């Protein structure tokens, strides 16, 4: 999966698209304002030299990204290099047929700059809204992806299962760009079954490493790496790993903490819980100077091994758009260039780079050439005997 032009580690941002009141002034953005802000943030990500923008999927207030491909299609038209991804696509409550269609279409619109992260989601009421049972979350994820995997690779599919009507002679359209499906990450914060699924298919595993201590994710990622090797996709250190992260920066640490504290204290997910100091000690959230962020994230290799993608959550908890754009300037101009150099140091040559469409097409073509060469060598003695 290595490619000359592909960065070894892809850096980017992800958003959950929350609409949250700014605790410093009491102002709440409208849904329209928040959607427009997300679109501006994605374009800024490319402007400052980041590689990836990933958009969550939610179907309940206070979140707005209920239709990720609509927003990503717009972003595709406004950018040239940015890889467009998800954080996450709900494999449990979406129909695999519609996922196959939507993301193949987005592939064509974006000239291949597309991959996706599949997950179960963390909002229980979504399941009955889409006719599913949350108690079947893991079986749904496994069966739905088994079908999606085939739909993206087989031109005609016959299929039957437990959770949707059978398919007979079905062709998903459009077919994937260049005959190569979007790269898939399986996202999880706690489920070894999802790590197993990622390993079985040789797909990527994305650990949204923002809530719990590193030891939890070290076990989960270690298990995925072990099973990736077990299934014959390569050595454990060649497994494709992505990590989530969080940061808030200022030129000096005291200003960063002072500015971010009210947003942290009132954040939808972890507000009114552990203190900022407790949370930053136990999780990768880093509030301080750009150098402190560099030091913290440069050390991730020691815990998780060489990996392929690092995404940061930067725009949540009511932070105003102006502040988020300033954070992206710091991330793109001061942090990521240094981290690129740090991650490149002593990186073994056999470790894959971050996945891109071009690299996947090249790998497919190389495999086909090798197969053809093998068939030719096998046929040669037979022709001689004849």
Tab-separated table of C-alpha atoms in Angstrom:
chain	number	residue	atom	x	y	z
A	1	UNK	CA	0.000	0.000	0.000
A	2	UNK	CA	3.038	2.282	-0.071
A	3	UNK	CA	2.975	5.101	-2.580
A	4	UNK	CA	5.616	7.667	-3.432
A	5	UNK	CA	3.240	10.602	-2.977
A	6	UNK	CA	1.323	9.263	0.023
A	7	UNK	CA	2.379	10.474	3.485
A	8	UNK	CA	3.461	7.752	5.860
A	9	UNK	CA	1.043	9.063	8.459
A	10	UNK	CA	-2.056	10.963	7.422
A	11	UNK	CA	-2.968	13.872	9.692
A	12	UNK	CA	-6.376	15.431	9.777
A	13	UNK	CA	-9.421	16.411	11.769
A	14	UNK	CA	-12.780	14.898	12.508
A	15	UNK	CA	-16.005	16.530	13.608
A	16	UNK	CA	-19.080	15.181	15.347
A	17	UNK	CA	-21.066	18.225	14.244
A	18	UNK	CA	-22.531	19.172	17.625
A	19	UNK	CA	-24.588	22.351	17.982
A	20	UNK	CA	-23.526	23.575	21.419
A	21	UNK	CA	-24.067	26.865	23.218
A	22	UNK	CA	-20.892	28.891	23.662
A	23	UNK	CA	-20.553	28.977	27.464
A	24	UNK	CA	-18.634	32.269	27.399
A	25	UNK	CA	-21.431	34.334	25.831
A	26	UNK	CA	-24.547	32.136	25.852
A	27	UNK	CA	-24.881	32.194	22.065
A	28	UNK	CA	-26.086	29.051	20.260
A	29	UNK	CA	-25.423	28.763	16.526
A	30	UNK	CA	-28.316	27.869	14.263
A	31	UNK	CA	-28.179	24.550	12.437
A	32	UNK	CA	-27.468	26.450	9.242
A	33	UNK	CA	-24.600	28.329	10.851
A	34	UNK	CA	-23.100	25.122	12.231
A	35	UNK	CA	-23.351	23.354	8.870
A	36	UNK	CA	-21.720	26.283	7.092
A	37	UNK	CA	-18.996	26.364	9.759
A	38	UNK	CA	-18.213	22.670	9.194
A	39	UNK	CA	-17.870	23.293	5.464
A	40	UNK	CA	-15.500	26.204	6.131
A	41	UNK	CA	-13.473	24.108	8.587
A	42	UNK	CA	-13.026	21.333	6.017
A	43	UNK	CA	-11.710	23.783	3.416
A	44	UNK	CA	-9.385	25.298	6.009
A	45	UNK	CA	-8.024	21.812	6.745
A	46	UNK	CA	-6.775	21.547	3.170
A	47	UNK	CA	-5.488	25.121	3.191
A	48	UNK	CA	-3.214	24.440	6.185
A	49	UNK	CA	-1.849	21.226	4.684
A	50	UNK	CA	-3.808	18.513	6.477
A	51	UNK	CA	-4.531	15.230	4.708
A	52	UNK	CA	-7.948	14.122	5.966
A	53	UNK	CA	-11.315	15.555	6.927
A	54	UNK	CA	-13.759	13.139	8.566
A	55	UNK	CA	-17.413	13.834	9.302
A	56	UNK	CA	-19.582	12.054	11.832
A	57	UNK	CA	-23.098	10.753	11.255
A	58	UNK	CA	-25.851	11.577	13.738
A	59	UNK	CA	-29.638	11.554	13.522
A	60	UNK	CA	-30.498	13.328	16.754
A	61	UNK	CA	-30.119	16.801	18.232
A	62	UNK	CA	-27.832	18.501	19.085
A	63	UNK	CA	-25.942	17.132	16.064
A	64	UNK	CA	-26.398	18.149	12.419
A	65	UNK	CA	-24.536	15.686	10.118
A	66	UNK	CA	-27.426	13.358	9.268
A	67	UNK	CA	-26.325	13.132	5.616
A	68	UNK	CA	-22.523	12.906	5.471
A	69	UNK	CA	-22.254	12.259	1.746
A	70	UNK	CA	-24.204	15.440	0.962
A	71	UNK	CA	-21.719	17.526	2.922
A	72	UNK	CA	-18.680	15.574	1.713
A	73	UNK	CA	-19.810	15.954	-1.898
A	74	UNK	CA	-19.820	19.728	-1.460
A	75	UNK	CA	-16.418	19.629	0.217
A	76	UNK	CA	-15.097	17.483	-2.648
A	77	UNK	CA	-16.035	20.241	-5.086
A	78	UNK	CA	-14.251	22.864	-2.974
A	79	UNK	CA	-11.000	20.961	-2.394
A	80	UNK	CA	-8.341	19.239	-4.469
A	81	UNK	CA	-6.194	17.040	-2.201
A	82	UNK	CA	-8.159	16.390	0.974
A	83	UNK	CA	-9.169	12.785	1.699
A	84	UNK	CA	-12.835	12.760	2.690
A	85	UNK	CA	-13.807	10.265	5.340
A	86	UNK	CA	-16.408	9.589	8.002
A	87	UNK	CA	-16.373	9.374	11.771
A	88	UNK	CA	-18.444	7.176	11.591
A	89	UNK	CA	-20.814	5.729	8.996
A	90	UNK	CA	-23.461	3.767	10.901
A	91	UNK	CA	-23.137	0.221	9.591
A	92	UNK	CA	-25.881	-0.968	11.940
A	93	UNK	CA	-28.797	1.316	11.071
A	94	UNK	CA	-27.965	2.130	7.440
A	95	UNK	CA	-28.840	-0.267	4.653
A	96	UNK	CA	-25.611	-1.747	3.213
A	97	UNK	CA	-27.035	-1.307	-0.290
A	98	UNK	CA	-27.414	2.430	0.245
A	99	UNK	CA	-23.934	2.716	1.784
A	100	UNK	CA	-22.449	0.953	-1.263
A	101	UNK	CA	-24.277	3.289	-3.629
A	102	UNK	CA	-23.591	6.509	-1.730
A	103	UNK	CA	-19.868	6.015	-1.205
A	104	UNK	CA	-19.178	4.704	-4.696
A	105	UNK	CA	-20.958	7.802	-6.009
A	106	UNK	CA	-18.881	10.007	-3.725
A	107	UNK	CA	-15.734	8.246	-4.975
A	108	UNK	CA	-16.526	9.335	-8.529
A	109	UNK	CA	-17.454	12.875	-7.493
A	110	UNK	CA	-14.232	13.248	-5.475
A	111	UNK	CA	-11.912	11.493	-7.959
A	112	UNK	CA	-11.166	8.753	-5.451
A	113	UNK	CA	-10.433	10.966	-2.428
A	114	UNK	CA	-12.796	8.940	-0.246
A	115	UNK	CA	-12.680	6.340	2.463
A	116	UNK	CA	-15.030	5.559	5.346
A	117	UNK	CA	-15.037	4.526	8.959
A	118	UNK	CA	-17.783	2.105	9.893
A	119	UNK	CA	-19.160	1.947	13.407
A	120	UNK	CA	-22.165	1.015	15.499
A	121	UNK	CA	-22.749	4.516	16.845
A	122	UNK	CA	-23.258	5.494	20.470
A	123	UNK	CA	-26.847	6.758	20.448
A	124	UNK	CA	-29.239	4.015	21.478
A	125	UNK	CA	-32.543	5.558	20.242
A	126	UNK	CA	-31.243	5.636	16.648
A	127	UNK	CA	-31.733	1.876	16.315
A	128	UNK	CA	-35.564	1.802	16.558
A	129	UNK	CA	-35.814	4.958	14.439
A	130	UNK	CA	-34.353	2.881	11.614
A	131	UNK	CA	-36.186	-0.331	12.436
A	132	UNK	CA	-33.370	-2.085	14.308
A	133	UNK	CA	-32.726	-3.404	17.822
A	134	UNK	CA	-29.713	-2.067	19.734
A	135	UNK	CA	-29.333	-5.469	21.391
A	136	UNK	CA	-28.375	-6.781	17.954
A	137	UNK	CA	-25.666	-4.156	17.456
A	138	UNK	CA	-22.720	-6.517	16.996
A	139	UNK	CA	-24.572	-9.080	14.802
A	140	UNK	CA	-25.903	-6.192	12.683
A	141	UNK	CA	-22.407	-4.757	12.226
A	142	UNK	CA	-21.023	-8.144	11.206
A	143	UNK	CA	-23.800	-9.126	8.806
A	144	UNK	CA	-24.239	-5.702	7.236
A	145	UNK	CA	-20.535	-5.393	6.520
A	146	UNK	CA	-20.350	-8.891	5.066
A	147	UNK	CA	-22.941	-7.752	2.533
A	148	UNK	CA	-21.371	-4.329	1.945
A	149	UNK	CA	-17.981	-5.941	1.333
A	150	UNK	CA	-19.484	-8.095	-1.420
A	151	UNK	CA	-21.570	-5.292	-2.955
A	152	UNK	CA	-18.435	-3.196	-3.461
A	153	UNK	CA	-16.482	-6.072	-5.046
A	154	UNK	CA	-18.959	-8.219	-6.962
A	155	UNK	CA	-20.904	-6.974	-9.972
A	156	UNK	CA	-23.842	-9.302	-9.317
A	157	UNK	CA	-24.801	-10.378	-5.794
A	158	UNK	CA	-27.151	-13.075	-4.525
A	159	UNK	CA	-27.543	-12.795	-0.782
A	160	UNK	CA	-29.799	-13.626	2.140
A	161	UNK	CA	-29.421	-12.929	5.850
A	162	UNK	CA	-31.248	-12.145	9.063
A	163	UNK	CA	-31.645	-8.368	9.028
A	164	UNK	CA	-32.836	-7.375	5.544
A	165	UNK	CA	-34.690	-8.802	2.579
A	166	UNK	CA	-32.750	-11.137	0.245
A	167	UNK	CA	-31.040	-9.927	-2.936
A	168	UNK	CA	-31.189	-11.804	-6.220
A	169	UNK	CA	-28.962	-10.834	-9.128
A	170	UNK	CA	-28.463	-7.363	-7.628
A	171	UNK	CA	-25.924	-4.864	-8.976
A	172	UNK	CA	-25.066	-1.812	-6.888
A	173	UNK	CA	-24.560	1.313	-9.007
A	174	UNK	CA	-22.362	3.088	-9.690
A	175	UNK	CA	-19.581	0.555	-9.443
A	176	UNK	CA	-16.539	1.721	-7.424
A	177	UNK	CA	-14.125	4.040	-9.194
A	178	UNK	CA	-11.456	2.090	-11.129
A	179	UNK	CA	-13.020	-1.102	-9.793
A	180	UNK	CA	-11.485	-0.428	-6.356
A	181	UNK	CA	-13.771	0.124	-3.344
A	182	UNK	CA	-13.147	2.930	-0.853
A	183	UNK	CA	-10.774	1.910	1.912
A	184	UNK	CA	-12.664	0.880	5.050
A	185	UNK	CA	-11.749	1.555	8.663
A	186	UNK	CA	-13.716	-0.181	11.410
A	187	UNK	CA	-14.112	2.231	14.304
A	188	UNK	CA	-14.478	1.224	17.928
A	189	UNK	CA	-13.778	2.504	21.408
A	190	UNK	CA	-14.376	-0.756	23.268
A	191	UNK	CA	-15.424	-3.774	21.147
A	192	UNK	CA	-12.944	-6.587	20.405
A	193	UNK	CA	-15.533	-8.025	17.989
A	194	UNK	CA	-15.062	-4.985	15.749
A	195	UNK	CA	-11.274	-5.295	15.970
A	196	UNK	CA	-11.695	-8.941	14.955
A	197	UNK	CA	-13.866	-7.920	12.006
A	198	UNK	CA	-11.297	-5.398	10.794
A	199	UNK	CA	-8.543	-7.997	11.069
A	200	UNK	CA	-10.547	-10.692	9.282
A	201	UNK	CA	-11.018	-8.538	6.176
A	202	UNK	CA	-7.573	-6.946	6.317
A	203	UNK	CA	-9.197	-3.527	6.728
A	204	UNK	CA	-8.075	-0.633	8.904
A	205	UNK	CA	-8.926	-0.278	12.585
A	206	UNK	CA	-9.665	3.192	13.952
A	207	UNK	CA	-9.535	3.568	17.728
A	208	UNK	CA	-11.158	6.839	18.728
A	209	UNK	CA	-8.572	7.319	21.393
A	210	UNK	CA	-10.161	10.281	23.216
A	211	UNK	CA	-12.046	8.956	26.241
A	212	UNK	CA	-10.094	6.289	28.107
A	213	UNK	CA	-6.522	5.694	29.304
A	214	UNK	CA	-3.986	4.472	26.767
A	215	UNK	CA	-3.798	0.988	28.307
A	216	UNK	CA	-7.328	0.240	27.120
A	217	UNK	CA	-6.517	1.145	23.525
A	218	UNK	CA	-3.153	-0.593	23.653
A	219	UNK	CA	-4.979	-3.852	24.410
A	220	UNK	CA	-7.591	-3.282	21.705
A	221	UNK	CA	-5.085	-2.303	19.012
A	222	UNK	CA	-2.714	-5.067	20.071
A	223	UNK	CA	-5.507	-7.590	19.653
A	224	UNK	CA	-6.326	-6.231	16.173
A	225	UNK	CA	-2.673	-6.428	15.120
A	226	UNK	CA	-2.381	-10.006	16.355
A	227	UNK	CA	-5.518	-11.105	14.493
A	228	UNK	CA	-4.491	-9.205	11.325
A	229	UNK	CA	-1.362	-11.360	11.212
A	230	UNK	CA	-3.361	-14.490	12.091
A	231	UNK	CA	-5.544	-14.003	9.010
A	232	UNK	CA	-2.507	-13.725	6.748
A	233	UNK	CA	-2.700	-10.068	5.735
A	234	UNK	CA	0.857	-9.304	6.823
A	235	UNK	CA	2.854	-9.029	10.000
A	236	UNK	CA	1.240	-7.500	13.071
A	237	UNK	CA	3.196	-4.269	12.674
A	238	UNK	CA	1.808	-3.889	9.133
A	239	UNK	CA	-1.801	-3.677	10.321
A	240	UNK	CA	-3.490	-0.377	9.397
A	241	UNK	CA	-4.199	1.669	12.525
A	242	UNK	CA	-5.807	5.067	13.004
A	243	UNK	CA	-6.133	7.080	16.204
A	244	UNK	CA	-8.368	9.878	17.379
A	245	UNK	CA	-7.040	12.740	19.450
A	246	UNK	CA	-7.886	16.143	20.910
A	247	UNK	CA	-5.951	19.326	21.414
A	248	UNK	CA	-6.431	22.985	22.223
A	249	UNK	CA	-3.472	25.319	21.834
A	250	UNK	CA	-2.184	28.763	22.573
A	251	UNK	CA	1.318	30.204	22.414
A	252	UNK	CA	1.632	29.551	26.134
A	253	UNK	CA	-0.029	26.857	28.210
A	254	UNK	CA	-1.697	29.147	30.724
A	255	UNK	CA	-3.670	30.953	28.024
A	256	UNK	CA	-4.723	27.658	26.448
A	257	UNK	CA	-6.056	26.299	29.757
A	258	UNK	CA	-7.806	29.559	30.656
A	259	UNK	CA	-9.518	29.796	27.250
A	260	UNK	CA	-10.517	26.158	26.916
A	261	UNK	CA	-11.679	25.436	30.470
A	262	UNK	CA	-15.257	26.783	30.161
A	263	UNK	CA	-15.736	24.834	26.924
A	264	UNK	CA	-14.400	21.656	28.501
A	265	UNK	CA	-16.521	22.073	31.618
A	266	UNK	CA	-19.708	22.321	29.540
A	267	UNK	CA	-18.867	19.921	26.687
A	268	UNK	CA	-21.813	17.651	25.744
A	269	UNK	CA	-19.898	14.397	26.202
A	270	UNK	CA	-17.609	14.886	29.200
A	271	UNK	CA	-18.695	18.191	30.730
A	272	UNK	CA	-19.632	18.271	34.421
A	273	UNK	CA	-17.509	15.165	34.969
A	274	UNK	CA	-13.763	14.853	35.577
A	275	UNK	CA	-11.782	18.063	35.836
A	276	UNK	CA	-9.788	19.304	32.873
A	277	UNK	CA	-6.601	18.319	34.671
A	278	UNK	CA	-7.866	14.801	35.411
A	279	UNK	CA	-9.065	14.304	31.859
A	280	UNK	CA	-5.842	15.489	30.231
A	281	UNK	CA	-3.847	13.199	32.496
A	282	UNK	CA	-5.932	10.118	31.645
A	283	UNK	CA	-6.607	10.723	27.922
A	284	UNK	CA	-4.746	12.216	24.923
A	285	UNK	CA	-6.558	15.567	25.287
A	286	UNK	CA	-3.692	18.070	25.353
A	287	UNK	CA	-4.348	21.671	26.327
A	288	UNK	CA	-1.220	23.769	26.104
A	289	UNK	CA	1.407	25.056	23.721
A	290	UNK	CA	2.007	23.599	20.242
A	291	UNK	CA	5.218	22.049	21.585
A	292	UNK	CA	3.280	20.220	24.289
A	293	UNK	CA	0.952	18.782	21.640
A	294	UNK	CA	3.971	17.732	19.573
A	295	UNK	CA	5.591	16.031	22.544
A	296	UNK	CA	2.407	14.197	23.533
A	297	UNK	CA	1.552	12.877	20.086
A	298	UNK	CA	5.109	12.078	19.024
A	299	UNK	CA	5.035	9.583	21.880
A	300	UNK	CA	2.016	7.700	20.533
A	301	UNK	CA	4.293	5.341	18.586
A	302	UNK	CA	5.707	4.062	21.860
A	303	UNK	CA	2.252	2.930	22.961
A	304	UNK	CA	0.625	1.818	19.702
A	305	UNK	CA	3.449	1.120	17.246
A	306	UNK	CA	3.841	2.736	13.840
A	307	UNK	CA	0.429	3.733	12.562
A	308	UNK	CA	-1.177	5.337	9.527
A	309	UNK	CA	-3.676	8.028	10.533
A	310	UNK	CA	-3.982	10.605	13.303
A	311	UNK	CA	-7.153	12.691	13.492
A	312	UNK	CA	-7.885	15.505	15.939
A	313	UNK	CA	-11.230	16.722	17.277
A	314	UNK	CA	-10.979	20.522	17.169
A	315	UNK	CA	-14.423	22.071	16.696
A	316	UNK	CA	-16.716	20.820	19.442
A	317	UNK	CA	-18.183	22.091	22.736
A	318	UNK	CA	-19.374	25.450	21.364
A	319	UNK	CA	-15.976	26.765	20.246
A	320	UNK	CA	-16.607	29.660	17.828
A	321	UNK	CA	-15.587	29.245	14.205
A	322	UNK	CA	-12.900	31.947	14.453
A	323	UNK	CA	-11.230	30.061	17.299
A	324	UNK	CA	-11.388	26.737	15.452
A	325	UNK	CA	-9.784	28.251	12.356
A	326	UNK	CA	-7.004	29.683	14.532
A	327	UNK	CA	-6.494	26.222	16.044
A	328	UNK	CA	-6.184	24.739	12.549
A	329	UNK	CA	-3.516	27.317	11.688
A	330	UNK	CA	-1.503	26.174	14.708
A	331	UNK	CA	-2.099	22.513	13.929
A	332	UNK	CA	-1.182	22.771	10.260
A	333	UNK	CA	1.692	25.229	10.518
A	334	UNK	CA	3.406	24.380	13.804
A	335	UNK	CA	2.388	20.900	14.940
A	336	UNK	CA	1.860	18.594	11.960
A	337	UNK	CA	5.094	19.448	10.070
A	338	UNK	CA	7.121	18.495	13.144
A	339	UNK	CA	5.063	15.355	13.778
A	340	UNK	CA	5.565	14.266	10.150
A	341	UNK	CA	9.316	14.367	10.690
A	342	UNK	CA	9.086	12.611	14.052
A	343	UNK	CA	6.922	9.803	12.691
A	344	UNK	CA	9.253	9.331	9.712
A	345	UNK	CA	12.280	8.741	11.963
A	346	UNK	CA	13.273	5.072	12.060
A	347	UNK	CA	10.009	4.024	10.429
A	348	UNK	CA	10.663	0.561	8.938
A	349	UNK	CA	10.351	0.348	5.158
A	350	UNK	CA	7.832	-2.502	5.337
A	351	UNK	CA	5.269	-0.453	7.290
A	352	UNK	CA	2.433	0.664	4.979
A	353	UNK	CA	1.712	4.329	4.397
A	354	UNK	CA	-1.698	5.823	5.003
A	355	UNK	CA	-4.191	4.372	2.496
A	356	UNK	CA	-5.066	6.291	-0.672
A	357	UNK	CA	-7.080	5.402	-3.740
A	358	UNK	CA	-4.003	5.611	-5.970
A	359	UNK	CA	-2.108	3.209	-3.706
A	360	UNK	CA	-5.027	0.759	-3.644
A	361	UNK	CA	-5.279	0.802	-7.442
A	362	UNK	CA	-1.519	0.251	-7.749
A	363	UNK	CA	-1.648	-2.653	-5.295
A	364	UNK	CA	-4.539	-4.226	-7.207
A	365	UNK	CA	-2.697	-3.885	-10.521
A	366	UNK	CA	0.508	-5.317	-9.062
A	367	UNK	CA	-1.378	-8.319	-7.696
A	368	UNK	CA	-3.006	-8.915	-11.066
A	369	UNK	CA	0.364	-8.667	-12.846
A	370	UNK	CA	1.903	-11.133	-10.399
A	371	UNK	CA	-0.989	-13.534	-10.896
A	372	UNK	CA	-0.670	-13.268	-14.660
A	373	UNK	CA	3.086	-13.836	-14.499
A	374	UNK	CA	2.543	-16.904	-12.328
A	375	UNK	CA	-0.019	-18.289	-14.738
A	376	UNK	CA	2.371	-17.721	-17.652
A	377	UNK	CA	5.205	-19.567	-15.886
A	378	UNK	CA	2.885	-22.466	-15.076
A	379	UNK	CA	1.643	-22.712	-18.659
A	380	UNK	CA	5.108	-22.609	-20.297
A	381	UNK	CA	6.161	-26.232	-19.546
A	382	UNK	CA	2.803	-27.492	-20.768
A	383	UNK	CA	3.280	-25.664	-24.070
A	384	UNK	CA	6.788	-27.138	-24.413
A	385	UNK	CA	5.508	-30.682	-23.872
A	386	UNK	CA	2.795	-30.141	-26.438
